[in-house]
Amino acid sequence: MVRVSRKEFRDLADPVEAHEAIAGLDLTPEAETVPLRESRGRVLAERVDAGMDVPGFDRASMDGYAVRAEDTFGADEGSPRELALVGAVHAGVEPDVTVGDGEAAEISTGAVMPDGADAVVIVERTEERGGNVVVRDAVAPGDSVMLAGADVAAGARALGPGTLLTPREIGLLSALGVDEVPVRGKPTVGIVSTGDELVRPGEPLNSDAGQIYDVNSYTVATGVEEAGGEVRTYPHAGDDFEEMERLLIEAAEECDLVLSSGSTSASAVDVIYRVIEERGELLLHGVSVKPGKPMLVGTLGTGESPSAYVGLPGYPVSALTIFRTFVAPAIRRAAGLPEPRTATVSGSMAVRERYGEGRMRLMPVGLVEDEGGETLVYPVDKGSGATTSLVEADGVVEIHPDTDYLAEGESVEVRLFSPDVRPPTLLGVGEDDPALSRLLDRLDAPRFLPVGTREGLRRLRGGVPDVAVATGPVDRDVDAVELGRWTREWGLVVPADNPESVTGLADLVERDLRFVNRGTDSGLRSSLEAALGDLADDRGANRRDLADAISGYELTTKATESPARAVLRGKADAGLGLRATAEHLGMAFVPVGRESVRVLANPERTKKSSVEAFASVLEAAGDVFDRLDGYEPN
């Protein structure tokens, strides 16, 4: 009798070791650019900044009459104001009227605000009379108007690298006019089934000879696609060494990862481990797991970039179990995809949410994990017209009509928008900042809500976010741990060559210049108000009086670049902004001062891994500030 050699399983690897061996393989393909229409389920390879304001114009948010707000001051039921009706503006049509003193123009929801108008009186508070319109309600500048950039501000960080593109994100990119996006490449996975007994489905089967249909090629291929990989199948290989070697090397030359099933046991006729040893490197043979002990991990090819290789067991249940446990996570990591999760999650309300409107509510919510890994749920609702609500919300909580409120700490069930949704690793809120956008790129899947310094600190006091970013003077302290800070130069952004020869805040007060401000939640606005207060002190005047003298002071915009973009569109002579913004947009800059930008951590989350990672990023962020004009690390 002829004795044959056998490859024995010795020193079976611990499952952790198997995970580490596969994690050490390089499966990551190069990034690529794909049409937006084909990007669903892909992962962004680079940050996408908003290249335009959404909306791109000031528009009416209600049906009514476009007016100059000051013409309505003091109007009420007893003392209405009568304005001359000068025309009408409809959605999708460029206005052909200008609203002057004592005038109004009929306007439809979504229509462009005509020149001269800065507010809309809703139709319910008006009455037409003899070619005029009677106004029975006073409005302030900006009332019932969605300003350019109020939904998405040009220059804002729209989506970061590592973002999974679902219909929500694709909707946001569509609103920005993006038609193609840079995405992580799909790892190419070659599948080779081995074993003399296997027959491809559709071919004749001889059961008397012990033949069986090839199940693994199809089940594993489906698993690869589900995990984010791109499948290539190769012809069936028997147990012949030379044919198996040829197919495996061909697959290795064309794919990032090669998977085989069968021929991994200790039987003498199972020779695949010999191919790996001779034409690559065998890293692991056998894992201490049931089912699925016969498993191979290695590389194929002897060049500079050998392909990864994993040999799966031959039994379909074992093969699929091993694939899902060990291989699918590696494919997802290479494609940049998160681990899957069920379509519903349970969590605790992070804040008390009042309701009591007597109707069923589908409340958009975001998810964040606390330091202990418990899921917290917080409301996200910016209005039905805001595209960004789609990105900031992870799912919805159904609230019964009889519910008056959800208590802080109350358990709720969240219906996720997608089974792929994950809480962000880090939830940040507060002041938007160009340096911050670059720093966030160095973290794994963070989420930042640019709500401004004042609102950011309020939310930090409420305990929901992990960190808040603040700048400028603040009204009161908040219990927080400072992770880091930097300074930035701020002032007035004006057109290139500064045609109006603006030299400082005094010009805004003394001259008939149009100005664009930031919202009251912005720390940059607080810095402006402090500087205006200093100017008032020097003159022995009242700060409020100086602010009232500045044309446009109360008509505010959303984000860092918004005022500068308004100046570029010819809507103003100067805007509140940063030196870095002026440089980026090719505009001139009039310096006024410097301010510190601070990153403040929730004291209950300082040991959370993503907060610690952010602290490390801040410590090594010198190169970011070197590349931005007007920035200095502290």
XYZ file of C-alpha atoms in Angstrom:
634
model
C 0.000 0.000 0.000
C 1.290 3.455 -0.927
C 1.207 5.948 1.906
C 0.458 9.594 1.028
C 1.565 12.663 2.891
C -1.027 14.657 4.771
C -1.097 18.306 5.783
C -2.041 18.155 9.442
C -3.875 20.916 11.341
C -1.581 21.858 14.146
C -1.692 24.799 16.497
C -5.114 25.950 15.311
C -5.330 29.724 15.313
C -7.532 31.562 17.746
C -10.400 33.400 16.018
C -8.864 36.706 17.110
C -5.660 35.724 15.349
C -7.625 34.881 12.208
C -9.298 38.298 12.285
C -5.903 39.949 12.708
C -4.377 37.946 9.864
C -7.141 38.947 7.448
C -7.119 42.544 8.694
C -3.410 42.650 7.861
C -4.052 41.843 4.203
C -4.180 44.756 1.774
C -7.531 44.668 -0.033
C -8.019 48.390 -0.547
C -8.463 49.440 -4.196
C -7.793 52.885 -5.641
C -10.488 55.552 -5.475
C -12.576 56.339 -8.536
C -15.059 58.902 -9.781
C -18.586 57.797 -10.627
C -21.718 59.562 -11.890
C -23.989 60.707 -9.069
C -26.810 58.552 -10.438
C -24.631 55.454 -9.923
C -23.242 56.386 -6.501
C -25.847 54.839 -4.177
C -24.188 52.533 -1.673
C -20.697 53.880 -2.422
C -18.458 55.659 0.080
C -17.004 59.139 -0.416
C -13.238 59.168 -0.841
C -12.885 62.924 -0.321
C -14.677 65.751 1.421
C -17.320 67.503 -0.703
C -17.737 71.212 0.013
C -20.753 73.173 -1.143
C -19.761 75.078 -4.280
C -22.909 77.167 -4.174
C -25.561 78.440 -1.817
C -28.812 76.485 -1.540
C -31.024 78.231 -2.293
C -28.855 80.294 -4.633
C -31.034 83.339 -4.170
C -33.158 85.041 -1.514
C -36.638 83.525 -1.879
C -40.060 83.899 -0.356
C -41.017 81.108 2.032
C -44.727 82.095 2.070
C -47.311 83.513 -0.327
C -47.824 87.188 0.300
C -46.275 90.556 -0.543
C -42.609 91.483 -0.760
C -42.018 94.717 1.132
C -39.424 96.901 2.749
C -39.791 95.858 6.407
C -39.412 99.412 7.670
C -42.556 100.405 5.722
C -44.602 98.048 7.942
C -43.282 99.102 11.333
C -46.182 99.853 13.679
C -48.777 98.189 11.451
C -51.552 96.234 13.175
C -55.291 95.658 12.879
C -56.078 99.084 14.288
C -53.397 100.966 12.364
C -52.760 99.224 9.019
C -50.256 100.485 6.445
C -51.277 100.961 2.817
C -48.591 100.295 0.209
C -48.632 100.807 -3.542
C -48.793 97.503 -5.436
C -46.107 97.636 -8.179
C -46.340 94.162 -9.690
C -46.047 90.436 -9.026
C -43.243 87.864 -8.852
C -43.834 84.158 -9.443
C -41.648 81.117 -8.773
C -39.211 80.305 -11.553
C -39.423 83.797 -13.081
C -36.804 86.537 -12.776
C -38.337 89.568 -11.037
C -39.020 92.540 -13.294
C -40.031 94.889 -10.491
C -38.192 96.851 -7.821
C -39.779 97.599 -4.458
C -39.211 101.158 -3.335
C -40.380 103.288 -0.408
C -44.052 102.657 0.331
C -44.333 99.909 -2.293
C -45.049 96.173 -2.341
C -45.031 93.349 -4.877
C -47.225 90.256 -4.804
C -44.993 87.180 -4.426
C -45.429 83.407 -4.546
C -43.756 80.835 -2.318
C -40.328 80.016 -3.737
C -40.098 83.125 -5.900
C -36.989 85.316 -6.048
C -37.180 88.338 -3.774
C -37.269 91.508 -5.900
C -34.654 94.205 -5.427
C -35.478 96.598 -2.610
C -37.582 94.117 -0.621
C -36.230 92.484 2.535
C -39.313 90.766 4.011
C -42.641 89.160 3.101
C -45.999 89.912 4.694
C -48.064 86.726 4.513
C -51.192 87.005 2.423
C -53.471 86.290 5.412
C -52.384 89.590 7.018
C -53.132 91.729 3.946
C -55.956 92.981 1.774
C -55.855 94.481 -1.712
C -57.697 97.772 -2.079
C -57.850 99.896 -5.224
C -54.450 98.945 -6.613
C -52.829 99.078 -3.195
C -52.240 96.471 -0.540
C -53.299 97.026 3.073
C -50.851 95.515 5.577
C -52.156 94.607 9.040
C -48.970 93.173 10.524
C -45.495 94.569 11.080
C -42.592 92.453 9.857
C -38.845 92.530 10.502
C -36.105 92.207 7.880
C -35.886 88.586 6.792
C -39.386 87.552 7.910
C -40.838 84.804 5.652
C -37.686 84.923 3.535
C -35.225 82.052 3.043
C -31.918 83.779 2.362
C -29.389 82.495 -0.111
C -27.419 79.764 1.629
C -29.934 79.333 4.459
C -30.253 75.606 3.673
C -26.678 74.888 2.539
C -24.053 77.620 2.596
C -21.439 77.868 -0.149
C -18.072 76.742 1.128
C -19.615 74.677 3.919
C -18.479 71.109 4.548
C -21.366 69.273 2.900
C -20.179 65.683 3.301
C -16.934 64.230 4.607
C -14.775 61.331 3.431
C -16.105 57.991 4.567
C -19.758 59.048 4.160
C -21.987 56.267 2.870
C -24.059 57.615 -0.004
C -27.731 56.829 0.485
C -30.696 58.618 -1.137
C -30.413 61.288 1.597
C -26.844 62.239 0.717
C -27.500 61.955 -3.017
C -30.394 64.385 -2.573
C -28.064 66.868 -0.895
C -25.427 66.483 -3.643
C -28.127 66.946 -6.285
C -29.178 70.190 -4.609
C -25.567 71.335 -4.921
C -25.445 70.545 -8.637
C -22.877 67.758 -8.234
C -23.038 65.289 -11.134
C -20.131 62.991 -10.251
C -18.443 62.094 -6.982
C -15.096 60.647 -5.836
C -15.717 57.337 -4.097
C -13.753 54.541 -2.514
C -13.101 51.783 -5.020
C -14.861 48.450 -4.666
C -12.406 45.674 -3.829
C -12.392 43.165 -6.686
C -12.887 39.637 -5.383
C -12.152 36.599 -7.521
C -14.030 33.406 -6.659
C -12.634 29.972 -7.515
C -14.469 26.797 -6.529
C -12.424 23.640 -6.297
C -13.134 19.947 -5.937
C -13.711 17.140 -8.453
C -17.207 16.564 -7.114
C -18.559 20.036 -7.969
C -20.776 20.869 -10.928
C -21.983 24.328 -11.905
C -25.779 24.821 -11.724
C -27.373 24.251 -15.121
C -24.984 21.462 -16.088
C -25.862 17.737 -15.944
C -25.347 16.167 -12.523
C -24.309 12.547 -11.882
C -25.398 11.854 -8.342
C -24.234 8.252 -8.599
C -20.673 9.541 -8.917
C -21.057 11.714 -5.846
C -21.369 14.975 -7.796
C -22.997 18.005 -6.185
C -23.893 21.407 -7.454
C -21.532 24.256 -6.706
C -23.366 26.209 -4.018
C -20.499 28.255 -2.653
C -19.672 30.263 -5.784
C -23.138 31.804 -5.804
C -23.690 32.264 -2.073
C -20.239 33.729 -1.512
C -20.521 35.961 -4.596
C -23.758 37.373 -3.230
C -22.093 37.918 0.139
C -19.210 39.745 -1.529
C -21.596 42.102 -3.329
C -23.574 42.659 -0.145
C -20.348 43.575 1.640
C -19.450 46.121 -1.042
C -17.107 44.111 -3.261
C -17.130 43.514 -7.012
C -17.214 39.855 -8.011
C -15.302 38.018 -10.717
C -15.989 34.303 -11.071
C -13.503 31.916 -12.622
C -13.974 28.499 -14.241
C -14.418 25.529 -11.961
C -11.132 23.936 -10.878
C -10.813 20.286 -9.950
C -8.171 18.934 -7.637
C -5.413 19.046 -10.237
C -2.443 21.019 -8.908
C -1.418 22.651 -12.199
C -4.942 23.714 -13.172
C -5.617 25.020 -9.694
C -2.332 26.928 -9.734
C -3.140 28.469 -13.120
C -6.594 29.669 -12.079
C -5.490 31.029 -8.717
C -2.583 32.983 -10.208
C -4.816 34.360 -12.971
C -7.308 35.511 -10.344
C -4.524 36.998 -8.197
C -3.268 39.067 -11.127
C -6.732 40.543 -11.707
C -8.219 40.880 -8.211
C -7.543 42.459 -4.830
C -8.708 39.335 -3.017
C -9.009 35.717 -4.137
C -11.495 33.394 -2.431
C -11.626 29.673 -2.925
C -13.848 27.097 -1.307
C -12.997 23.463 -0.767
C -9.572 21.796 -0.951
C -8.542 23.271 2.397
C -8.807 20.139 4.544
C -5.967 17.860 5.632
C -6.720 15.301 2.921
C -3.775 14.411 0.683
C -5.804 15.249 -2.419
C -6.525 18.740 -1.140
C -3.518 20.485 -2.529
C -4.450 24.167 -2.474
C -2.247 24.946 0.510
C 0.733 23.781 -1.598
C -0.131 26.349 -4.272
C -0.182 29.109 -1.675
C 3.103 27.985 -0.120
C 4.864 27.803 -3.505
C 3.356 30.863 -5.225
C 2.735 33.148 -2.273
C 2.808 33.059 1.500
C 0.687 30.915 3.793
C -0.073 32.925 6.935
C -2.601 30.686 8.640
C -3.958 27.138 8.166
C -6.826 26.188 10.413
C -8.903 28.144 12.904
C -10.273 27.044 16.241
C -13.908 27.647 15.328
C -16.932 25.490 14.596
C -18.076 25.342 11.896
C -15.173 26.267 9.679
C -11.929 24.816 11.058
C -10.324 24.251 7.598
C -9.513 27.830 6.632
C -6.488 29.307 4.879
C -5.162 32.872 4.969
C -2.253 34.079 2.878
C -1.115 35.983 -0.180
C -0.759 35.027 -3.836
C 1.934 36.375 -6.117
C 5.533 37.274 -5.475
C 5.588 40.839 -6.873
C 5.501 44.125 -4.963
C 1.721 43.948 -4.482
C 0.604 40.343 -3.998
C -3.127 39.720 -3.774
C -4.809 38.668 -0.585
C -6.064 35.098 -0.395
C -8.571 33.348 1.864
C -9.523 29.694 1.494
C -13.020 28.879 2.753
C -14.254 25.446 3.842
C -16.074 23.333 1.280
C -19.349 22.784 3.136
C -21.718 25.602 2.193
C -22.845 26.363 5.760
C -19.263 26.438 6.967
C -18.126 28.499 3.996
C -20.816 31.113 4.446
C -20.330 31.236 8.224
C -16.589 31.783 7.880
C -17.120 34.319 5.104
C -19.575 36.400 7.118
C -17.543 36.182 10.314
C -14.047 36.821 9.001
C -14.007 37.932 5.360
C -17.053 40.173 4.903
C -15.845 42.674 7.541
C -12.499 42.969 5.709
C -14.267 43.625 2.392
C -16.460 46.250 4.038
C -13.421 47.948 5.551
C -11.680 47.996 2.166
C -14.785 49.508 0.566
C -15.166 51.965 3.465
C -18.556 50.548 4.456
C -19.768 50.298 8.058
C -20.773 47.073 9.741
C -24.432 46.220 9.073
C -27.084 46.643 11.707
C -30.761 45.897 11.969
C -33.195 48.492 10.655
C -34.371 49.525 14.144
C -32.406 50.443 17.236
C -33.381 51.217 20.799
C -31.974 54.183 22.633
C -32.591 56.699 25.385
C -33.768 60.241 24.798
C -30.832 62.585 25.335
C -33.127 65.528 26.060
C -36.733 66.154 27.028
C -38.868 66.672 23.925
C -42.264 68.353 24.211
C -45.016 67.584 21.741
C -48.726 67.454 22.659
C -50.165 68.456 19.249
C -52.692 65.624 19.139
C -51.299 64.115 15.923
C -48.988 61.197 15.253
C -45.476 62.510 14.792
C -42.616 60.940 12.880
C -39.804 62.780 14.615
C -36.464 62.887 12.753
C -33.716 61.977 15.196
C -29.978 61.644 15.302
C -27.981 59.067 17.213
C -24.904 59.477 19.371
C -23.178 57.087 21.738
C -22.135 58.104 25.231
C -18.838 57.174 26.860
C -20.220 53.787 27.879
C -21.429 52.942 24.363
C -25.121 53.489 25.144
C -27.176 54.944 22.274
C -28.648 58.395 22.893
C -31.393 59.820 20.690
C -31.854 63.528 20.013
C -34.410 65.381 17.836
C -33.334 66.756 14.464
C -35.815 69.074 12.770
C -34.764 72.024 10.610
C -38.031 72.214 8.696
C -39.392 70.309 5.733
C -37.605 72.514 3.226
C -34.091 71.937 4.582
C -32.132 69.307 2.676
C -29.555 69.005 5.433
C -32.153 67.544 7.800
C -31.925 64.398 5.725
C -28.203 64.039 6.382
C -28.263 64.981 10.053
C -31.079 62.581 10.948
C -30.479 58.846 11.226
C -34.092 57.737 11.495
C -37.468 58.569 12.942
C -39.266 57.973 16.229
C -43.009 57.505 15.942
C -44.758 59.523 18.649
C -48.320 58.602 19.554
C -50.912 61.381 19.253
C -51.663 61.223 22.994
C -48.037 61.819 23.971
C -47.381 65.174 25.625
C -43.631 64.775 25.858
C -40.751 62.326 25.816
C -38.741 62.489 29.015
C -34.968 62.663 29.129
C -33.727 59.099 29.566
C -36.957 57.574 28.224
C -36.433 54.496 26.064
C -37.490 54.895 22.415
C -37.259 52.790 19.277
C -35.746 54.429 16.220
C -36.691 53.263 12.745
C -33.497 53.826 10.781
C -33.502 55.294 7.320
C -31.253 52.427 6.266
C -29.924 49.271 7.917
C -26.477 50.719 7.216
C -26.989 53.767 9.433
C -24.525 54.139 12.299
C -24.231 56.767 15.004
C -21.408 59.160 14.190
C -18.208 58.345 16.009
C -18.106 61.967 17.197
C -20.949 64.475 17.427
C -19.792 68.076 17.342
C -21.787 71.323 17.309
C -21.029 75.024 17.239
C -19.074 77.491 15.143
C -18.205 76.614 11.561
C -14.590 77.151 10.593
C -12.359 76.283 7.583
C -9.653 74.757 9.793
C -12.234 72.690 11.632
C -13.446 71.146 8.359
C -9.926 69.960 7.620
C -9.437 68.605 11.123
C -12.698 66.652 10.966
C -11.401 64.946 7.812
C -8.813 63.248 9.997
C -11.442 61.548 12.148
C -13.452 58.440 11.385
C -17.040 59.349 10.417
C -17.696 62.401 12.614
C -20.799 64.574 12.387
C -20.659 68.326 12.899
C -23.707 70.583 13.129
C -22.776 74.238 12.391
C -25.324 75.844 14.706
C -23.083 78.689 15.887
C -21.273 79.321 19.152
C -24.245 80.357 21.257
C -26.462 77.435 20.266
C -23.510 75.045 20.389
C -22.763 75.952 23.994
C -26.444 75.655 24.874
C -26.504 72.124 23.470
C -23.267 71.264 25.267
C -24.855 72.390 28.538
C -27.736 70.051 27.705
C -25.294 67.135 27.508
C -26.079 65.859 23.975
C -22.953 66.487 21.838
C -19.457 65.167 22.446
C -17.797 68.505 21.688
C -18.716 72.117 20.964
C -16.650 74.613 18.970
C -16.866 78.184 20.225
C -15.351 81.542 19.400
C -15.797 85.175 20.365
C -17.094 86.564 23.675
C -19.643 84.306 25.402
C -22.449 85.298 27.783
C -21.728 82.628 30.400
C -19.367 79.775 31.065
C -20.213 76.143 30.413
C -18.859 73.110 32.223
C -16.451 71.653 29.677
C -12.920 70.393 29.119
C -10.894 72.303 26.537
C -9.285 69.961 23.977
C -7.480 72.639 22.003
C -7.695 76.088 20.459
C -6.376 78.253 17.651
C -6.736 81.884 16.560
C -8.071 83.317 13.319
C -8.073 86.813 11.861
C -11.480 88.329 11.149
C -12.688 91.521 9.600
C -14.497 92.799 6.516
C -14.427 90.919 3.221
C -14.787 93.285 0.264
C -14.529 92.964 -3.525
C -11.100 92.543 -5.060
C -9.162 95.830 -5.150
C -11.549 97.230 -2.473
C -13.375 99.630 -4.844
C -15.108 101.475 -1.989
C -11.789 101.954 -0.139
C -13.185 100.450 3.069
C -10.727 100.806 5.964
C -12.679 99.605 9.001
C -15.918 99.501 10.964
C -16.122 103.296 11.038
C -16.758 103.309 7.280
C -19.806 101.096 7.754
C -21.199 103.497 10.344
C -20.407 106.759 8.559
C -20.924 105.889 4.897
C -23.812 104.557 2.835
C -22.324 101.074 2.438
C -24.320 97.845 2.290
C -23.201 95.270 4.846
C -23.882 91.554 5.309
C -23.719 90.204 8.865
C -23.708 86.793 10.534
C -26.504 85.408 12.704
C -26.726 86.181 16.400
C -25.688 82.621 17.329
C -22.349 83.117 15.598
C -19.296 83.769 17.744
C -17.920 85.877 14.897
C -20.966 88.129 15.267
C -20.158 88.433 18.989
C -16.613 89.518 18.123
C -18.028 92.147 15.774
C -20.382 93.448 18.438
C -17.528 93.687 20.937
C -15.426 95.646 18.424
C -18.379 97.898 17.672
C -18.749 98.444 21.411
C -15.105 99.553 21.598
C -15.714 101.988 18.730
C -18.761 103.342 20.540
C -16.750 103.820 23.749
C -14.079 105.755 21.831
C -16.777 108.053 20.469
C -18.793 108.330 23.649
C -21.708 106.787 21.783
C -24.100 103.863 22.241
C -23.218 100.580 20.492
C -26.842 100.020 19.487
C -26.934 103.407 17.770
C -23.816 102.548 15.755
C -25.305 99.184 14.755
C -28.534 100.884 13.635
C -26.476 103.179 11.429
C -25.018 100.240 9.477
C -27.143 99.343 6.463
C -27.972 95.608 6.550
C -26.681 94.971 10.056
C -29.757 92.945 11.057
C -30.106 91.027 7.769
C -27.976 88.002 8.635
C -26.585 84.953 6.861
C -25.779 81.428 7.921
C -22.152 80.372 7.536
C -18.564 81.567 7.303
C -18.521 82.205 3.558
C -22.112 83.437 3.220
C -21.431 87.171 3.681
C -18.490 87.066 1.283
C -20.584 85.216 -1.299
C -23.241 87.926 -1.012
C -20.569 90.539 -1.711
C -19.428 88.549 -4.758
C -23.005 88.561 -6.065
C -23.095 92.343 -5.784
C -25.621 92.302 -2.942
C -23.355 94.208 -0.550
C -20.193 96.280 -0.353
C -18.731 94.426 2.637
C -19.383 91.326 4.648
C -18.287 89.949 7.991
C -15.729 87.206 7.439
C -12.249 85.739 7.748
C -8.986 86.496 6.019
C -8.865 82.838 4.951
C -12.234 83.199 3.237
C -11.149 86.325 1.369
C -8.002 84.585 0.157
C -9.943 81.490 -0.905
C -12.440 83.527 -2.946
C -9.902 85.966 -4.415
C -11.328 88.961 -2.539
C -9.828 91.821 -0.560
C -9.770 91.859 3.234
C -9.896 94.627 5.832
C -8.622 93.284 9.185
C -10.467 94.168 12.384
C -9.237 91.693 14.995
C -8.290 88.167 16.020
C -10.360 85.653 17.970
C -9.718 82.293 19.615
C -11.547 79.208 18.409
C -11.921 76.658 21.218
C -12.859 72.988 21.055
C -14.701 72.100 24.264
C -15.474 68.527 25.290
C -18.491 67.279 27.199
C -16.979 66.464 30.636
C -18.901 63.148 30.618
C -17.268 62.073 27.319
C -13.575 62.830 27.735
C -12.705 59.121 27.778
C -14.753 58.340 24.681
C -12.349 57.045 22.043
C -13.409 59.508 19.344
C -12.980 62.468 21.721
C -9.507 61.240 22.607
C -8.782 60.841 18.890
C -9.923 64.426 18.259
C -7.620 65.656 21.026
C -4.729 63.863 19.328
C -5.636 65.397 15.963
C -5.663 68.871 17.525
C -2.212 68.341 19.017
C -0.787 67.510 15.575
C -2.709 70.091 13.554
C 0.070 72.606 12.871
C 0.147 71.856 9.137
C -3.544 72.721 8.830
C -3.053 76.215 10.256
C 0.069 76.768 8.147
C -2.023 76.391 4.990
C -4.723 78.890 5.996
C -4.181 82.646 5.877
C -4.769 84.406 9.177
C -4.581 81.260 11.320
C -2.227 80.480 14.163
C -2.142 77.508 16.566
C -2.278 78.213 20.305
